C-alpha atoms as an extended CHARMM CRD file, in Angstrom:
* protein
*
       124  EXT
         1         1  MET       CA             44.9950000000       -4.3210000000      -34.9430000000  PROA      1               0.0000000000
         2         2  LYS       CA             42.6360000000       -1.7790000000      -33.2380000000  PROA      2               0.0000000000
         3         3  LYS       CA             39.6930000000       -2.3650000000      -35.2350000000  PROA      3               0.0000000000
         4         4  ILE       CA             40.1000000000       -6.0080000000      -34.0010000000  PROA      4               0.0000000000
         5         5  PHE       CA             40.2210000000       -5.1520000000      -30.2060000000  PROA      5               0.0000000000
         6         6  LEU       CA             37.4360000000       -2.9500000000      -30.7480000000  PROA      6               0.0000000000
         7         7  GLN       CA             35.3850000000       -5.1720000000      -32.0510000000  PROA      7               0.0000000000
         8         8  LEU       CA             36.4280000000       -7.9870000000      -29.4530000000  PROA      8               0.0000000000
         9         9  PHE       CA             35.4060000000       -6.2070000000      -26.8710000000  PROA      9               0.0000000000
        10        10  ALA       CA             32.0520000000       -5.0280000000      -27.9410000000  PROA      10              0.0000000000
        11        11  VAL       CA             31.4850000000       -8.7100000000      -28.4640000000  PROA      11              0.0000000000
        12        12  LEU       CA             32.5140000000       -9.2970000000      -25.0460000000  PROA      12              0.0000000000
        13        13  GLY       CA             29.9880000000       -6.5510000000      -23.9120000000  PROA      13              0.0000000000
        14        14  ILE       CA             27.2790000000       -8.1870000000      -25.5700000000  PROA      14              0.0000000000
        15        15  ILE       CA             27.8600000000      -12.2320000000      -24.1080000000  PROA      15              0.0000000000
        16        16  CYS       CA             29.2310000000      -10.9340000000      -20.7500000000  PROA      16              0.0000000000
        17        17  PRO       CA             25.6350000000       -9.7820000000      -19.1480000000  PROA      17              0.0000000000
        18        18  PHE       CA             24.3440000000      -13.1570000000      -20.5210000000  PROA      18              0.0000000000
        19        19  MET       CA             26.7290000000      -15.3040000000      -18.4770000000  PROA      19              0.0000000000
        20        20  PHE       CA             25.2950000000      -13.7710000000      -15.1350000000  PROA      20              0.0000000000
        21        21  ILE       CA             21.8710000000      -14.9430000000      -16.3110000000  PROA      21              0.0000000000
        22        22  GLY       CA             21.3650000000      -17.4950000000      -14.9660000000  PROA      22              0.0000000000
        23        23  CYS       CA             22.9890000000      -16.9280000000      -11.8020000000  PROA      23              0.0000000000
        24        24  ASP       CA             19.8350000000      -16.3980000000       -9.5210000000  PROA      24              0.0000000000
        25        25  LYS       CA             19.1440000000      -18.3860000000       -6.6290000000  PROA      25              0.0000000000
        26        26  ASP       CA             17.9320000000      -21.6970000000       -7.0910000000  PROA      26              0.0000000000
        27        27  GLU       CA             14.0890000000      -22.1180000000       -6.3050000000  PROA      27              0.0000000000
        28        28  GLY       CA             12.6360000000      -25.3110000000       -5.1070000000  PROA      28              0.0000000000
        29        29  VAL       CA             16.1720000000      -26.5310000000       -3.1740000000  PROA      29              0.0000000000
        30        30  LEU       CA             15.0720000000      -29.0000000000       -0.2900000000  PROA      30              0.0000000000
        31        31  THR       CA             17.1440000000      -29.7210000000        2.8050000000  PROA      31              0.0000000000
        32        32  VAL       CA             16.3110000000      -31.9060000000        5.9180000000  PROA      32              0.0000000000
        33        33  ASP       CA             18.4550000000      -31.5210000000        8.5800000000  PROA      33              0.0000000000
        34        34  LYS       CA             18.0620000000      -35.8840000000        9.5500000000  PROA      34              0.0000000000
        35        35  LYS       CA             18.2690000000      -38.6830000000        7.7610000000  PROA      35              0.0000000000
        36        36  GLU       CA             17.4050000000      -40.8970000000       10.5810000000  PROA      36              0.0000000000
        37        37  ILE       CA             15.3160000000      -40.5060000000       14.1970000000  PROA      37              0.0000000000
        38        38  THR       CA             15.1760000000      -43.2500000000       16.3540000000  PROA      38              0.0000000000
        39        39  LEU       CA             12.5490000000      -43.0840000000       18.9870000000  PROA      39              0.0000000000
        40        40  SER       CA             11.8840000000      -45.6180000000       21.8800000000  PROA      40              0.0000000000
        41        41  ALA       CA              9.1680000000      -46.0050000000       25.2640000000  PROA      41              0.0000000000
        42        42  GLU       CA             11.7210000000      -43.5340000000       26.8670000000  PROA      42              0.0000000000
        43        43  THR       CA             12.1410000000      -40.8810000000       23.9810000000  PROA      43              0.0000000000
        44        44  GLN       CA              8.4290000000      -40.7390000000       22.3630000000  PROA      44              0.0000000000
        45        45  GLU       CA              8.8620000000      -37.6580000000       20.1450000000  PROA      45              0.0000000000
        46        46  ALA       CA             11.6670000000      -36.0490000000       18.1730000000  PROA      46              0.0000000000
        47        47  THR       CA             11.7130000000      -33.3520000000       15.2550000000  PROA      47              0.0000000000
        48        48  PHE       CA             13.1460000000      -32.7800000000       12.0180000000  PROA      48              0.0000000000
        49        49  ASN       CA             13.7540000000      -29.1200000000       10.3560000000  PROA      49              0.0000000000
        50        50  ILE       CA             12.4840000000      -28.7670000000        6.3150000000  PROA      50              0.0000000000
        51        51  ALA       CA             14.1530000000      -25.7980000000        4.4030000000  PROA      51              0.0000000000
        52        52  THR       CA             12.4430000000      -24.7130000000        1.3930000000  PROA      52              0.0000000000
        53        53  ASP       CA             11.1290000000      -21.6310000000       -0.4320000000  PROA      53              0.0000000000
        54        54  THR       CA              8.6280000000      -23.5280000000       -1.6280000000  PROA      54              0.0000000000
        55        55  ASP       CA              5.7310000000      -26.1810000000       -0.2460000000  PROA      55              0.0000000000
        56        56  TRP       CA              6.3720000000      -29.3790000000        0.5710000000  PROA      56              0.0000000000
        57        57  SER       CA              4.5590000000      -32.7360000000        1.8170000000  PROA      57              0.0000000000
        58        58  ILE       CA              5.5300000000      -35.8450000000        3.6200000000  PROA      58              0.0000000000
        59        59  THR       CA              3.9970000000      -39.5170000000        2.3800000000  PROA      59              0.0000000000
        60        60  SER       CA              4.4860000000      -42.6990000000        3.9870000000  PROA      60              0.0000000000
        61        61  PRO       CA              2.9640000000      -46.0110000000        2.8390000000  PROA      61              0.0000000000
        62        62  ASP       CA              1.8210000000      -45.6820000000        6.6120000000  PROA      62              0.0000000000
        63        63  ILE       CA             -0.1120000000      -42.4310000000        6.0430000000  PROA      63              0.0000000000
        64        64  GLU       CA             -3.4170000000      -42.3130000000        4.5610000000  PROA      64              0.0000000000
        65        65  VAL       CA             -5.2100000000      -38.9740000000        3.3020000000  PROA      65              0.0000000000
        66        66  GLY       CA             -8.7280000000      -38.2750000000        1.9040000000  PROA      66              0.0000000000
        67        67  LEU       CA            -11.5950000000      -36.0170000000        2.6640000000  PROA      67              0.0000000000
        68        68  GLY       CA             -9.7550000000      -33.8110000000        4.9550000000  PROA      68              0.0000000000
        69        69  MET       CA             -8.4010000000      -36.4680000000        7.1720000000  PROA      69              0.0000000000
        70        70  VAL       CA             -5.1430000000      -37.8230000000        7.7580000000  PROA      70              0.0000000000
        71        71  ASN       CA             -5.5150000000      -41.8120000000        9.2710000000  PROA      71              0.0000000000
        72        72  TYR       CA             -2.0060000000      -43.0800000000       10.4740000000  PROA      72              0.0000000000
        73        73  LYS       CA             -2.0220000000      -46.7670000000        9.8020000000  PROA      73              0.0000000000
        74        74  SER       CA              1.1040000000      -47.7450000000       11.7590000000  PROA      74              0.0000000000
        75        75  TRP       CA              2.4830000000      -47.1420000000       15.2530000000  PROA      75              0.0000000000
        76        76  TYR       CA              3.2890000000      -43.0900000000       14.3870000000  PROA      76              0.0000000000
        77        77  GLU       CA              2.1710000000      -39.9430000000       13.9670000000  PROA      77              0.0000000000
        78        78  LEU       CA              3.3570000000      -36.5390000000       12.6920000000  PROA      78              0.0000000000
        79        79  ASP       CA              1.9950000000      -33.2120000000       13.7240000000  PROA      79              0.0000000000
        80        80  LYS       CA              1.7500000000      -32.0700000000       10.0900000000  PROA      80              0.0000000000
        81        81  ILE       CA              2.3100000000      -33.8920000000        6.6570000000  PROA      81              0.0000000000
        82        82  GLY       CA              2.7230000000      -30.6210000000        4.1880000000  PROA      82              0.0000000000
        83        83  GLY       CA              3.7880000000      -26.9390000000        4.7330000000  PROA      83              0.0000000000
        84        84  GLU       CA              5.1120000000      -23.8040000000        2.9580000000  PROA      84              0.0000000000
        85        85  GLY       CA              8.4490000000      -22.8010000000        3.2760000000  PROA      85              0.0000000000
        86        86  ASN       CA             10.5970000000      -23.6020000000        5.9350000000  PROA      86              0.0000000000
        87        87  GLY       CA              9.1890000000      -25.9180000000        8.5280000000  PROA      87              0.0000000000
        88        88  THR       CA              9.6010000000      -28.2880000000       11.9600000000  PROA      88              0.0000000000
        89        89  VAL       CA              7.7540000000      -31.3470000000       11.5630000000  PROA      89              0.0000000000
        90        90  THR       CA              7.2650000000      -33.0600000000       15.3790000000  PROA      90              0.0000000000
        91        91  VAL       CA              7.1970000000      -37.4330000000       14.9530000000  PROA      91              0.0000000000
        92        92  SER       CA              5.5380000000      -39.0360000000       17.8800000000  PROA      92              0.0000000000
        93        93  VAL       CA              4.7880000000      -42.5130000000       19.0220000000  PROA      93              0.0000000000
        94        94  LYS       CA              0.7650000000      -42.9200000000       19.0190000000  PROA      94              0.0000000000
        95        95  LYS       CA              0.2670000000      -43.4160000000       22.7420000000  PROA      95              0.0000000000
        96        96  ASP       CA             -2.6050000000      -46.2420000000       21.6110000000  PROA      96              0.0000000000
        97        97  ALA       CA              0.2410000000      -48.2080000000       19.7350000000  PROA      97              0.0000000000
        98        98  ILE       CA              3.7150000000      -48.2810000000       21.0340000000  PROA      98              0.0000000000
        99        99  PRO       CA              5.3710000000      -50.9310000000       19.6030000000  PROA      99              0.0000000000
       100       100  THR       CA              6.7700000000      -54.3920000000       21.6130000000  PROA      100             0.0000000000
       101       101  GLU       CA              8.8850000000      -54.9360000000       19.0760000000  PROA      101             0.0000000000
       102       102  ASP       CA             11.6600000000      -52.6910000000       16.9870000000  PROA      102             0.0000000000
       103       103  LYS       CA             10.0750000000      -50.8400000000       13.6980000000  PROA      103             0.0000000000
       104       104  THR       CA             11.5100000000      -49.0950000000       11.0640000000  PROA      104             0.0000000000
       105       105  THR       CA              9.1030000000      -46.6310000000        8.7110000000  PROA      105             0.0000000000
       106       106  THR       CA             10.3480000000      -44.3140000000        5.4630000000  PROA      106             0.0000000000
       107       107  LEU       CA              8.9570000000      -40.7380000000        5.3450000000  PROA      107             0.0000000000
       108       108  THR       CA              9.6850000000      -39.4450000000        2.2100000000  PROA      108             0.0000000000
       109       109  ILE       CA              9.4360000000      -35.6650000000        1.9850000000  PROA      109             0.0000000000
       110       110  HSD       CA              8.4990000000      -33.9970000000       -1.1970000000  PROA      110             0.0000000000
       111       111  GLY       CA              9.3140000000      -30.3020000000       -2.7120000000  PROA      111             0.0000000000
       112       112  LYS       CA              9.0800000000      -28.6510000000       -5.8810000000  PROA      112             0.0000000000
       113       113  ASN       CA             11.9260000000      -29.9630000000       -7.6300000000  PROA      113             0.0000000000
       114       114  ASP       CA             13.1840000000      -32.6460000000       -5.1080000000  PROA      114             0.0000000000
       115       115  LYS       CA             12.4940000000      -35.4110000000       -3.0040000000  PROA      115             0.0000000000
       116       116  LYS       CA             14.8660000000      -36.4280000000        0.5720000000  PROA      116             0.0000000000
       117       117  THR       CA             13.9330000000      -39.2440000000        3.1050000000  PROA      117             0.0000000000
       118       118  VAL       CA             14.0150000000      -39.6370000000        6.4860000000  PROA      118             0.0000000000
       119       119  SER       CA             14.3600000000      -43.2040000000        8.4600000000  PROA      119             0.0000000000
       120       120  VAL       CA             11.8380000000      -43.1900000000       11.4750000000  PROA      120             0.0000000000
       121       121  LYS       CA             12.8870000000      -45.9790000000       14.1320000000  PROA      121             0.0000000000
       122       122  PHE       CA             11.6890000000      -47.3060000000       17.0560000000  PROA      122             0.0000000000
       123       123  LYS       CA             14.1650000000      -49.3120000000       19.2040000000  PROA      123             0.0000000000
       124       124  LYS       CA             12.2820000000      -51.7900000000       22.1030000000  PROA      124             0.0000000000
C-alpha cells in the first residue's frame, strides 16, 4: 500500500508542473472600448481605444492604402490606421465632406489573433 502511494505521488509530481505551462498570459488579445461612435455636425470628432500587446490595423471599404498614402473615399477620416500595442484612434468628419444625410460605415480592427468592429455613424 505504501509503495502505491509513493508511485502515485511520483506520477503526480511529474504531471502537475505540466498543467501550469499553458497558463501564461495570452498573446494577441484585442479589445476595443466602443462598438459604436456617432458623429454629427455638432460633434465632428470622437475617439476609441484599442488595447492589445501586438500590432493592429484598421480597414474599411472607405479606406484605400497605397504607396505610403491613405485615401479616405468617404465622409470621415482617422488619425491613424495602425499601430503597435495600446492606442487611441480619433475619427473625425472630413471638413470638405460633411454629410447632408445619415451615414454609417464599419471599421474593422485587426489584431494578431482577433478582429473587432466599430460602427461609425453620422446623424443629420
